[in-house]
CSV table of C-alpha atoms and ligand atoms in Angstrom, one decimal:
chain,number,residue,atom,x,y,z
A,1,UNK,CA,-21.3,66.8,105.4
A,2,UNK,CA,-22.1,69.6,107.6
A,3,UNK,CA,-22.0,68.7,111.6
A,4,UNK,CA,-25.0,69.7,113.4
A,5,UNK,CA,-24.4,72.3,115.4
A,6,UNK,CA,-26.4,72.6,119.3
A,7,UNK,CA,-27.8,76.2,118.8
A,8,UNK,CA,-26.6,78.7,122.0
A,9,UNK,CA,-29.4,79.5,124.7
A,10,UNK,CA,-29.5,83.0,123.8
A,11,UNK,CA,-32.6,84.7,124.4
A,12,UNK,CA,-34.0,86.1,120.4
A,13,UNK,CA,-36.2,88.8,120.7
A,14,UNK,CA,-35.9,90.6,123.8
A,15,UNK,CA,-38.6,93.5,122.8
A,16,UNK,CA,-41.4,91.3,122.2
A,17,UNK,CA,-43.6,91.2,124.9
A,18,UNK,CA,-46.8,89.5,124.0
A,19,UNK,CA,-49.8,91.1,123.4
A,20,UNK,CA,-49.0,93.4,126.3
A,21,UNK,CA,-49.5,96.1,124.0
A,22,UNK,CA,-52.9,95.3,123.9
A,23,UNK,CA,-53.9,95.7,127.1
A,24,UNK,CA,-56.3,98.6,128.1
A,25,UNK,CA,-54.2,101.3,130.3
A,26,UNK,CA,-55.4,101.1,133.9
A,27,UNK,CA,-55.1,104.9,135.5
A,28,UNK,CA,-55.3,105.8,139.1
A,29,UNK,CA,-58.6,107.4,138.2
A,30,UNK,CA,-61.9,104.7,138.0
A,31,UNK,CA,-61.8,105.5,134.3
A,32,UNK,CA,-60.2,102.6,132.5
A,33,UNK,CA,-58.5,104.4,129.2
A,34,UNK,CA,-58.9,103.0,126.2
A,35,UNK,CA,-55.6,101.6,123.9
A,36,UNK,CA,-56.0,103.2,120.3
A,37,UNK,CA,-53.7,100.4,119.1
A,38,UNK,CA,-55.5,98.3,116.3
A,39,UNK,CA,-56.8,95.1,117.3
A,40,UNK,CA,-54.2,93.3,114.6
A,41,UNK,CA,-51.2,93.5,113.9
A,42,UNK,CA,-52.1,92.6,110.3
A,43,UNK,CA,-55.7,92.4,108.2
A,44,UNK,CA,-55.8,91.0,105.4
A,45,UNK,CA,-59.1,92.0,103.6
A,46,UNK,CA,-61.0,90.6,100.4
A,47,UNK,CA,-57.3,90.6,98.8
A,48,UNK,CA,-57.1,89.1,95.2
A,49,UNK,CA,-54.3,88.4,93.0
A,50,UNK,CA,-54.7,87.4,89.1
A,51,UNK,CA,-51.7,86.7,86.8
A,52,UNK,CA,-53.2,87.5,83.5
A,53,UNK,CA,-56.5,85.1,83.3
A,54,UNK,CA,-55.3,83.2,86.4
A,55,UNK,CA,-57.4,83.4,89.4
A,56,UNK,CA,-54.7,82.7,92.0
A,57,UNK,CA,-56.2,84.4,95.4
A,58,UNK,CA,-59.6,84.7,95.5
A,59,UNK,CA,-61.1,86.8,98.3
A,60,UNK,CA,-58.9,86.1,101.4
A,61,UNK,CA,-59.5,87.5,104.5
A,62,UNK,CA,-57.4,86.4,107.7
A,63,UNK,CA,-56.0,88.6,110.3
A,64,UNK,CA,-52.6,88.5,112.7
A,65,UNK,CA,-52.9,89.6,116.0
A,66,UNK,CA,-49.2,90.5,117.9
A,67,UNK,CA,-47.5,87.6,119.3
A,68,UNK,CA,-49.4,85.0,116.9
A,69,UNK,CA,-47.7,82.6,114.8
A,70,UNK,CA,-50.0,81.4,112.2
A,71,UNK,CA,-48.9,78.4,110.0
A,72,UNK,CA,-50.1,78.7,106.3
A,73,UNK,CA,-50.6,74.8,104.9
A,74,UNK,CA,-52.0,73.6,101.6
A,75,UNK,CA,-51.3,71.9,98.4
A,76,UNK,CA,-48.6,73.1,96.0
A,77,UNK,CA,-50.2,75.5,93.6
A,78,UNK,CA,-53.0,76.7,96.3
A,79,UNK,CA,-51.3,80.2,96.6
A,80,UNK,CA,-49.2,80.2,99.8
A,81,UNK,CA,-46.8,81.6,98.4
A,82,UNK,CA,-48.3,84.3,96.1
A,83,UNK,CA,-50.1,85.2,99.3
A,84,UNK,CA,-47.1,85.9,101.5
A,85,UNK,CA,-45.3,87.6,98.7
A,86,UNK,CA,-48.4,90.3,98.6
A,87,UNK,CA,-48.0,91.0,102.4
A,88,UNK,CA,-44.7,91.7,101.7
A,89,UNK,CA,-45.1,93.5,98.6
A,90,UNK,CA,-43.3,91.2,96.3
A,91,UNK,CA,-46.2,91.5,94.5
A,92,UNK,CA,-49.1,93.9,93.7
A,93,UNK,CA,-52.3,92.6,94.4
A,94,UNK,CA,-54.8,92.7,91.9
A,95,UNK,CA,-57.8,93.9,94.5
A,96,UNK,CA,-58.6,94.5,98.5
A,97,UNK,CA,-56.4,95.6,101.2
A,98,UNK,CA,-53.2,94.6,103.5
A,99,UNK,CA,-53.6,96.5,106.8
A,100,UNK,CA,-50.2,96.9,108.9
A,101,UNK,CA,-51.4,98.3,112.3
A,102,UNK,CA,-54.9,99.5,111.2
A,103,UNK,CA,-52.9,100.9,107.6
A,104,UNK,CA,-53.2,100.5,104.4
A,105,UNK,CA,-49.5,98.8,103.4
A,106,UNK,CA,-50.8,99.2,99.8
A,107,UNK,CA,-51.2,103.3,99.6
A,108,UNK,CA,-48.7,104.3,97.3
A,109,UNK,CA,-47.7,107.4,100.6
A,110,UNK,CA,-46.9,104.4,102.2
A,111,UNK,CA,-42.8,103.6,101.4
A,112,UNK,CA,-42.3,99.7,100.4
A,113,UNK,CA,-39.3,99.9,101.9
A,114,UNK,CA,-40.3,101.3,105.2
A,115,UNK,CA,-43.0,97.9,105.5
A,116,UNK,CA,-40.2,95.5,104.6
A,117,UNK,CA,-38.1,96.7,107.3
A,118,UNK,CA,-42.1,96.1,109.6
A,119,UNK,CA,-42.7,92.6,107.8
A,120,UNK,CA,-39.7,90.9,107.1
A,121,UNK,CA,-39.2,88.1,105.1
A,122,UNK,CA,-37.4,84.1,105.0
A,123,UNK,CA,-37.2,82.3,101.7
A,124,UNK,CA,-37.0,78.9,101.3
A,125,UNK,CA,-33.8,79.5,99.0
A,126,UNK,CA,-31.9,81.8,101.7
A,127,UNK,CA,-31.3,84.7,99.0
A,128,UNK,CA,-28.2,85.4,101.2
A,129,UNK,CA,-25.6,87.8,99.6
A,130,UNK,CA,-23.1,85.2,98.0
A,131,UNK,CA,-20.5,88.1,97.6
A,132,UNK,CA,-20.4,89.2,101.3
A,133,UNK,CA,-19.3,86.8,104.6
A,134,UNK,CA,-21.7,86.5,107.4
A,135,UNK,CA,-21.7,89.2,109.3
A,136,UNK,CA,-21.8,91.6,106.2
A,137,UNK,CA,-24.8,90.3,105.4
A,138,UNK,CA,-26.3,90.7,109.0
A,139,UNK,CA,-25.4,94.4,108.8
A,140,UNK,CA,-26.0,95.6,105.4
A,141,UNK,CA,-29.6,96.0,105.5
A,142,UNK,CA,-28.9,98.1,109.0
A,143,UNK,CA,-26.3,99.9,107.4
A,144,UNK,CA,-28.1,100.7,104.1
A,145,UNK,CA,-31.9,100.7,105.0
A,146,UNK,CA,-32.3,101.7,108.5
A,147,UNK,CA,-29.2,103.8,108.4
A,148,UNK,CA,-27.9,102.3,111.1
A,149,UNK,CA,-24.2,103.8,112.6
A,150,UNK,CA,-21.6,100.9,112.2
A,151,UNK,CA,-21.0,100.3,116.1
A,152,UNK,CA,-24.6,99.6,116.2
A,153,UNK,CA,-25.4,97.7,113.4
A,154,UNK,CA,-22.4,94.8,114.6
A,155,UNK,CA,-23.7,94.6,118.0
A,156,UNK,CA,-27.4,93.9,116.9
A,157,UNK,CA,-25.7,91.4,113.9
A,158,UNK,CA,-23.4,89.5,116.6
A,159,UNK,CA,-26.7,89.6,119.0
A,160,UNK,CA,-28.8,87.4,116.3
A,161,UNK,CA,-26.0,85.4,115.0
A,162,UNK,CA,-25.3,84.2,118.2
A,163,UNK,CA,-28.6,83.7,119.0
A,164,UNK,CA,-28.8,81.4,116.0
A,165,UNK,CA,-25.5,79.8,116.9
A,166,UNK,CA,-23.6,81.3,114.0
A,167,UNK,CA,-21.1,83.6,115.8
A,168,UNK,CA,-18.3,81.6,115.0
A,169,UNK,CA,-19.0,81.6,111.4
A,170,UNK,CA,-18.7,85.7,110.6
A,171,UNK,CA,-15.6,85.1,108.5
A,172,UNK,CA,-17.6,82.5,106.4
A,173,UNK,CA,-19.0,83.1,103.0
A,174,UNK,CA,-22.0,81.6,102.2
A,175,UNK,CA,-21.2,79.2,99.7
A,176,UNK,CA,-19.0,77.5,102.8
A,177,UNK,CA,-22.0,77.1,105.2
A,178,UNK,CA,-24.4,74.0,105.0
A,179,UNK,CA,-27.7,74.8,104.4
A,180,UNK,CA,-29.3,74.8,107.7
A,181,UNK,CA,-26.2,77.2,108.5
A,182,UNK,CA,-27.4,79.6,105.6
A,183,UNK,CA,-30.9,79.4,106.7
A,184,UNK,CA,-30.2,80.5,110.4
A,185,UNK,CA,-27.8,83.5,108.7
A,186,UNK,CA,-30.8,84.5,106.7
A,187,UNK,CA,-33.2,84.0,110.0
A,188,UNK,CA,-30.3,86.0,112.2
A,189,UNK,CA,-30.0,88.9,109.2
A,190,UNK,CA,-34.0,89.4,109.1
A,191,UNK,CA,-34.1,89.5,112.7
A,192,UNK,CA,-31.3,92.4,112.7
A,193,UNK,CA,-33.6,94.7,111.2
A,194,UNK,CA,-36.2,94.3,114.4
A,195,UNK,CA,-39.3,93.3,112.2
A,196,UNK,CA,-42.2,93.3,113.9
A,197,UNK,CA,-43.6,90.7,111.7
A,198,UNK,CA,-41.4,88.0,110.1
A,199,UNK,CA,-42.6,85.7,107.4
A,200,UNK,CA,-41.0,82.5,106.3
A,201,UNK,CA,-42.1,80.7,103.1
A,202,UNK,CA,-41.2,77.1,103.8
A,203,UNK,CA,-37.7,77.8,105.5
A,204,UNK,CA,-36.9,73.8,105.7
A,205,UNK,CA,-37.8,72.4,102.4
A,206,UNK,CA,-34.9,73.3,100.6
A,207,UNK,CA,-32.7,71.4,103.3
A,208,UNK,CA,-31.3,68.0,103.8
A,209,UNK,CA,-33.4,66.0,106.4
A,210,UNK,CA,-30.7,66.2,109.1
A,211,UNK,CA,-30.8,70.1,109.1
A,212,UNK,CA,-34.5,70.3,109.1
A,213,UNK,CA,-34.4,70.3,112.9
A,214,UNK,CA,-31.6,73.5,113.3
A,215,UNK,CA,-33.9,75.8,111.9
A,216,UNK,CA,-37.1,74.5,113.3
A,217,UNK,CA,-35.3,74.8,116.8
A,218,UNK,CA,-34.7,78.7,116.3
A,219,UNK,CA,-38.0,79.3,114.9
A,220,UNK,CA,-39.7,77.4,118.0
A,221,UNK,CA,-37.3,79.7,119.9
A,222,UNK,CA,-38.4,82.5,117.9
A,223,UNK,CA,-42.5,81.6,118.5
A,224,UNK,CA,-41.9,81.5,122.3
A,225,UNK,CA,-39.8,84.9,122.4
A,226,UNK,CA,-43.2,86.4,121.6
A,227,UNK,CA,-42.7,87.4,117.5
A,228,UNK,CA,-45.5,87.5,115.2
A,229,UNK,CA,-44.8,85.2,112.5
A,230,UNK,CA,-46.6,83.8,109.1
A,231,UNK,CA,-45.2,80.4,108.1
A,232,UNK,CA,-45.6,78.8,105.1
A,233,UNK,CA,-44.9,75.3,106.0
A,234,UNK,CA,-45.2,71.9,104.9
A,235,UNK,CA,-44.1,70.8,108.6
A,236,UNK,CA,-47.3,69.7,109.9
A,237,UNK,CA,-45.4,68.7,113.1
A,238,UNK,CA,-44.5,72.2,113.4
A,239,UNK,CA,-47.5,73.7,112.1
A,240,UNK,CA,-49.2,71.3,114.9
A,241,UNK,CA,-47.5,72.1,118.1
A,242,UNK,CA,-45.7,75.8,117.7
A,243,UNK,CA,-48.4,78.1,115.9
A,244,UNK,CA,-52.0,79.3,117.5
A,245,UNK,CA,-53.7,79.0,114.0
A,246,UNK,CA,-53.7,77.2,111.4
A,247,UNK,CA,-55.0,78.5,107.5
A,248,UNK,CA,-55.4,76.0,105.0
A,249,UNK,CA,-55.4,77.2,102.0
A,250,UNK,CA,-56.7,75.2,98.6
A,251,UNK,CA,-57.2,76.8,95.0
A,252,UNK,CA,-56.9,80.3,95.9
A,253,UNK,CA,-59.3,80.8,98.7
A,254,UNK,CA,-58.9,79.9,102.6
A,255,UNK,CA,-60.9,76.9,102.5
A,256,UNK,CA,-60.7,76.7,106.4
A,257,UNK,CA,-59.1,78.3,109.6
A,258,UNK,CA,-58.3,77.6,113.3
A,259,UNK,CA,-56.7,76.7,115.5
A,260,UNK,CA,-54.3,73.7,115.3
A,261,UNK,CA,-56.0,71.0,117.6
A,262,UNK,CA,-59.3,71.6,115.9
A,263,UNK,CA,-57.9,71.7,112.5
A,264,UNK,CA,-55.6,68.8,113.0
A,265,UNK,CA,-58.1,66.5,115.3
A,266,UNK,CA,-61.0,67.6,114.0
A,267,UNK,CA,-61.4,69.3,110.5
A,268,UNK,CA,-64.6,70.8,108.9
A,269,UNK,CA,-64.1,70.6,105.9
A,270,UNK,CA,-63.6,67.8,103.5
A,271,UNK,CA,-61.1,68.8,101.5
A,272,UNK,CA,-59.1,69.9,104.7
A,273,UNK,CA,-59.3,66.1,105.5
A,274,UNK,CA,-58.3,64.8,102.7
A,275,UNK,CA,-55.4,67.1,102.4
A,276,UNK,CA,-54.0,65.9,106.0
A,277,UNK,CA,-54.4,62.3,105.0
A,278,UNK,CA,-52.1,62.9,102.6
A,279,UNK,CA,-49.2,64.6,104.3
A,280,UNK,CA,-49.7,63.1,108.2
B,1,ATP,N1,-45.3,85.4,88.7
B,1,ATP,C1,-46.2,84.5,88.4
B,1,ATP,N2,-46.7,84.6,87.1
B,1,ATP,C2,-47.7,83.7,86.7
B,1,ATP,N3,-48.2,82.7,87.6
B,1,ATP,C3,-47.7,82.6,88.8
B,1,ATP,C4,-46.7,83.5,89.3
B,1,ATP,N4,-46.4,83.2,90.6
B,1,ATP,C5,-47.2,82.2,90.9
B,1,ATP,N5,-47.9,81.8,89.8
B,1,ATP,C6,-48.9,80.7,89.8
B,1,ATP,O1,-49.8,80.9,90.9
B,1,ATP,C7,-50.1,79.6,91.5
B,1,ATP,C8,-49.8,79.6,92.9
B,1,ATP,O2,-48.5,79.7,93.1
B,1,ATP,P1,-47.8,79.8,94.6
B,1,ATP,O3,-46.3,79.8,94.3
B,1,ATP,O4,-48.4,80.9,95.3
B,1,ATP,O5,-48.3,78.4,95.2
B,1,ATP,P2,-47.8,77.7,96.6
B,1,ATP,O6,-49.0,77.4,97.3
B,1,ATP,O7,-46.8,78.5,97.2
B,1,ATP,O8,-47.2,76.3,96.0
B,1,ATP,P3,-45.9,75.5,96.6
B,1,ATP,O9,-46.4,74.7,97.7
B,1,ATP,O10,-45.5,74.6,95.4
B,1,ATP,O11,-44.8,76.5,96.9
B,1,ATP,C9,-49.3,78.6,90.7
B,1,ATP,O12,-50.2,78.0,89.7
B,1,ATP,C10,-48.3,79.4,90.0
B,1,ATP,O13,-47.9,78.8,88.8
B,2,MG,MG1,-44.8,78.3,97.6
């Protein structure tokens, strides 16, 4: 069995300074000058996604403001997942727009591979490169995608994976790492292409219990460094005490939205309260 390893106090993020950029520009003049930036980070807006006859997303409309880490919770089958796959282009949706910093992420001007490297992505399963050790996969993408020159791409790679606590591992294919190890590779390689949006579709719940609390470590590390994050979770402990809101999803639709004391304490709607009676 894998030990658990006590994950380094290295700072993640250094760039992310919350919701600063937000702030309207104070001059020396009396004139206070307006910031252009859009108010979110990301819009979602009347997005719907049919396989074939199947209604899976039904009118959603939610927005991400910079710094936020909103928690995505609902049954199995609700859409959580076909939802996060649209943002990040995984799939097409079948109507209404994705907005990435007041843009349409769904123009086809706009390269998918330039809004990956914007909004990146954690699966549950890890999708590491078996083939390639550690630090190969933390560089790859740089190497490849953002054409990153070598030098560059290993600091940023050793950066990450020690701020996961996986520096020692380099060497280390992945089919020789635990899966909590695997999972923090995957979170340190995502974060080597400096998203500035990182979504994780259930990150734990392909893990054995005891490395449930690795990963949730990094990714409350990760929420307090300032990233914007969507999380697809069934950690309602997690969901509860590290994200600003809270969407729950049911049947295709965002059946109810807030933030996580009111939906947690006191929920709306009755389905919402019948969904946390069974997972709490
Ligand atoms: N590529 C696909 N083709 C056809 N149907 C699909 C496809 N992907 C998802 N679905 C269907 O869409 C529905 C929603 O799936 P989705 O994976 O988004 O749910 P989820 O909320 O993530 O569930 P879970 O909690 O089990 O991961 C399911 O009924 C699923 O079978
Ligand atoms: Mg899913």
């Amino acid at each position: 069995m894998a030990k658990k390893k006590k994950v380094t106090n290295v700072k993640i993020t250094p760039n992310h300074n919350k919701k600063a950029e937000n702030q309207p520009v104070q001059t020396n003049e009396t004139a206070v000058v307006e910031d252009n930036t859009p108010k979110h980070i990301i819009e979602i807006q009347h997005l719907s996604k049919n396989f074939g006859d199947n209604k899976i997303l039904k009118d959603i409309n939610f927005s991400v403001d910079k710094g936020d880490v909103v928690t995505i919770i609902g049954s199995s089958g609700s859409g959580k997942s076909t939802l996060l796959r649209c943002i990040n282009l995984l799939e097409t949706p079948t109507s209404g727009e994705i907005l990435y910093n007041g843009k349409s992420i769904l123009d086809d001007s706009v390269s998918v591979k330039d809004t990956r490297t914007k909004i990146g992505m954690v699966f549950q399963s890890f999708n590491l490169f078996e083939n390639m050790n550690v630090l190969k996969n933390c560089m790859i993408g740089q190497l490849k995608v953002l054409k990153r020159k070598k030098e560059k791409a290993l600091t940023k790679a050793m950066y990450y994976l020690k701020a996961v606590g996986m520096d020692k591992y380099i060497n280390a294919k992945p089919s020789q790492l635990s899966g909590g190890q695997k999972q923090r590779v995957a979170i340190a390689r995502a974060l080597s292409m400096d998203p500035d949006v990182l979504l994780f579709d259930e990150p734990t719940s392909a893990l054995d219990p005891e490395m449930v609390g690795e990963v949730l470590e990094i990714m409350k590390k990760l929420a307090k460094s300032g990233l914007t994050m969507i999380v697809v979770t069934h950690e309602m402990g997690f969901a509860r005490d590290v994200s600003n809101k809270v969407v729950f999803m049911d049947k295709g639709i965002i059946a109810e939205e807030g933030r996580p004391e009111q939906i947690f304490s006191n929920p709306k709607e009755e389905r919402t309260k019948e969904f946390l009676s069974r997972v709490l």
